[in-house]
Amino acid sequence: MTDVAMSAPTNHAPLIAADGVPLKLKLARTTRRMKWRAFLLTVPLVLFLLIAFVMPIGEMLYRSMHNPTGSNVMPQFSVAIQDWDGEGLPSEEIFKIFVEDMTAAKKNREVGKTIGNLATRVNYEIPGSRSLFTRTARKTKNIKEGPYKEALLALDQKWENPVLWRTLQRVSKDYTLAFYLAATDRKYAENGDIVSADPLYQIYLPILFKTIWMSALITLFCFIIAYPVSYLLSTLPLRTSNLLMILVLLPFWTSLLVRTSAWIAMLQTQGVINNIMVYLGVITDESRIQMIYNLTGTIIAMVHILLPFMILPLYSVMKTIPPTYMRAARSMGASGTYSFIKVYFPQTIPGIAAGTLLVFILAIGYYITPALVGGSDGLLISNLIADHIKKTLNWSLGAALGTILLVVVLVFYWIYNKLVGVDNLKFG
Amino acid sequence: MSLAATQNSSAAMNTSTEAFVRFENVQKSYDGEILVVKDLNLDIPEGEFLTMLGPSGSGKTTSLMMLAGFEPATHGEIYLGGQSINNVPPNKRGIGMVFQNYALFPHMTVAENLAFPLMVRKLGKAEIEAKVQRALEMVELPQMGGRRPAQLSGGQQQRVAVARALVFDPKLILMDEPLGALDKQLREQMQYEIKHIHENLGVTVVYVTHDQSEALTMSDRIAVFEDGVIQQLSTPDDLYERPMNSFVAQFIGENNKLHGRLTNEKDGICTVELDDGSKLKAAAVNVGGAGERTTLSLRPERIEIDPSANQVDNTITGEILELIYLGDHIRTRMNVAGNTEFIVKVPNNAGNKPLAEGAKVKVGWKAEDCRALDPLEV
């Protein structure tokens, strides 16, 4: 900026360049090209993230609240039923639209608009009601004229139940909180109030808490194992530490499936560890220990897989702490333990924070390992989400569970930020 | 506490009661193949400011680390206050230490840093506060207690490091190149401040540096290290004016070297025939018999240009190659007896004849200013 003549610097008037253009504007012009270039360099990544990451996740989040099955299957009825006050049974007019819509839906083969879709949707709310819809839909084409109410009730007495109609009224709305309620083990009661689900169906919250608790445990184990290893790595001469570092990184270069399968071979009841213990006489052949397909197996395998994510940030922070700090503490009369607690440990906190946050967040959403070695006991919330996406095809519930998981992670991140400060995190 | 104990029992020990710190036949090797410190013997009386001076790799820092307790001696004994400390861990030695990069704990404030050695000693809260404040005032930073080390300038950090080494009243302070990271002006200022603190408190200081002017400014005595051996141990003026070998002569201060062969020696004055045939008289300090090679050492400020014949013992003709004007003196590079790096400092006096590059002039000096030392071939 040597060509810029400085006008007299006052507090109010903006600085003017030699040609009379305000200095700020001039500066912005000269740096614009650089900014554009920097932006262009990131365009491929931005596009990729937008298409492959932001949009699908946004769609899933939307899906957790937006479920248009009702209006898709029965377009006229879903509008008409909203006028009903919820007392007794709907009017004859609504019954007529219902029968017509159902007859039309029966012929519809379009994905997401069949009577089966609606039956499934209502079945989430009233378990066991699915067959009523499919059975009724087969016969509504025989109802040619009114009174439609009597005709429908003649097909099946269950249509006399106002709860069914109130549920249909709720289901006909495109936007619903029902899936969030289900994901938190609650539901709409018959009168529309929100109540706890039957104890038999309360599975999501316990598994969510178990996931959080197990992630914390896995993080703790990772920390206990990683801290001394990282310390050793950071203090050894470069050649030795490089060799050890390769051993730490080796799991990264092996397929996740192979590693998990290796743990199955190690831990199963007829596996290596049990065999050795039987051979050594520690346990008898009859009392082989069940170490896999339960919580223990999930914890062991996940600690192993996530360990490098703890070691690397710790190592990178410890590497920057010169040994003179400990020497200085010792020269001032502090014992080795005292120096460690008061001088060394506090300086490693940024690494500890980064490592624990990384491992915790990875663990809370982990899927493959618990699916393979967890059995029924060691399942985590992400396994349930995968189930709903892939098997039961209740995508809205899966999306709601996923959203809750995302919120939990963000809450932990926020707490972390309050405790440690994100600027203090050191990932490498 | 351990320090007090060692002092009480020092009278009972049969080793020297004079020396506060004593190295006795100390050797150190890191790899079992090379001796970094070879047979070190050194006595340091209480209250002395002793500097270990030498180039890097000369063993001075290793010696300091052995005294501090961070490196074990491979052989030999180190005594502090008359008692062997070979098996005393560093935290029980009661030695204050200032490190090269200060080693101020970044996660603590200045006051917490200073309080650290006092907390370790489990002093009362009020006493700690008083001592910390006194230490801060000693280094003229009374308001800085609440700051973090990173918020201080290099010079301020240096002062805090010194204060932290002194705050628990150790009898011995070790300093490992403490001024190395400071710029020249600040370094010189801190040299005087450390020297004054030493004078006021009367503590014993062992100071390690590779900067000879720092060593000359601050020390009572200087031990010049090279190749794991103390080459010379004397006061600064002695070291500068009477170097005992060629290494010390060229390491301390500026020095002209002339190579030649000893022809004869009588009453401490010898005659040396230079390689170009000219003969010079010199003080025989560190020479072999007649016929052996020697290196003459001569300080630039002891050489006269155009000397009157009866005032000098040696005259020789040289050619002026370069003149550098430095205000108070003119630095003159000459070719004398084949040495083209021969430097003469000509005082900028009113009566001096102006010098010209390319001119041939006579230079001369007294025999006692020219020391014949061990041969140092280039």
Short mmCIF file of C-alpha atoms in Angstrom, two decimals, chain A residues 324-325 327-336 338-339 342-343 346-347, chain B residues 65 70-71 90-91 95 99 103-108 116-117 120-121 164:
data_model
loop_
_atom_site.label_atom_id
_atom_site.label_comp_id
_atom_site.label_asym_id
_atom_site.label_seq_id
_atom_site.Cartn_x
_atom_site.Cartn_y
_atom_site.Cartn_z
CA THR A 324 12.21 -28.16 30.97
CA TYR A 325 8.83 -27.48 32.62
CA ARG A 327 12.74 -29.98 35.33
CA ALA A 328 11.90 -26.48 36.52
CA ALA A 329 9.24 -27.88 38.84
CA ARG A 330 11.67 -30.45 40.22
CA SER A 331 14.38 -27.82 40.72
CA MET A 332 11.92 -25.86 42.83
CA GLY A 333 11.50 -28.81 45.15
CA ALA A 334 8.41 -30.52 43.79
CA SER A 335 8.33 -34.31 43.76
CA GLY A 336 7.76 -36.10 40.47
CA TYR A 338 3.45 -33.20 42.40
CA SER A 339 5.15 -31.76 39.30
CA LYS A 342 0.46 -29.33 38.97
CA VAL A 343 2.60 -28.65 35.92
CA PRO A 346 -2.84 -29.01 33.29
CA GLN A 347 -0.91 -28.33 30.11
CA MET B 65 22.69 -30.53 34.57
CA PHE B 70 18.88 -33.93 35.94
CA GLU B 71 21.76 -36.03 34.60
CA PRO B 90 16.88 -32.75 42.06
CA ASN B 91 13.91 -31.71 44.20
CA ILE B 95 19.09 -25.43 44.07
CA PHE B 99 16.35 -22.19 32.25
CA ALA B 103 10.29 -22.54 31.63
CA LEU B 104 7.61 -20.33 33.19
CA PHE B 105 4.48 -22.43 33.59
CA PRO B 106 2.11 -21.08 30.92
CA HIS B 107 -1.07 -22.14 32.72
CA MET B 108 -0.24 -20.17 35.87
CA PHE B 116 5.03 -22.68 43.23
CA PRO B 117 8.29 -23.45 45.11
CA VAL B 120 5.77 -27.15 47.57
CA ARG B 121 7.44 -26.21 50.83
CA ARG B 164 11.20 -17.65 40.72
#
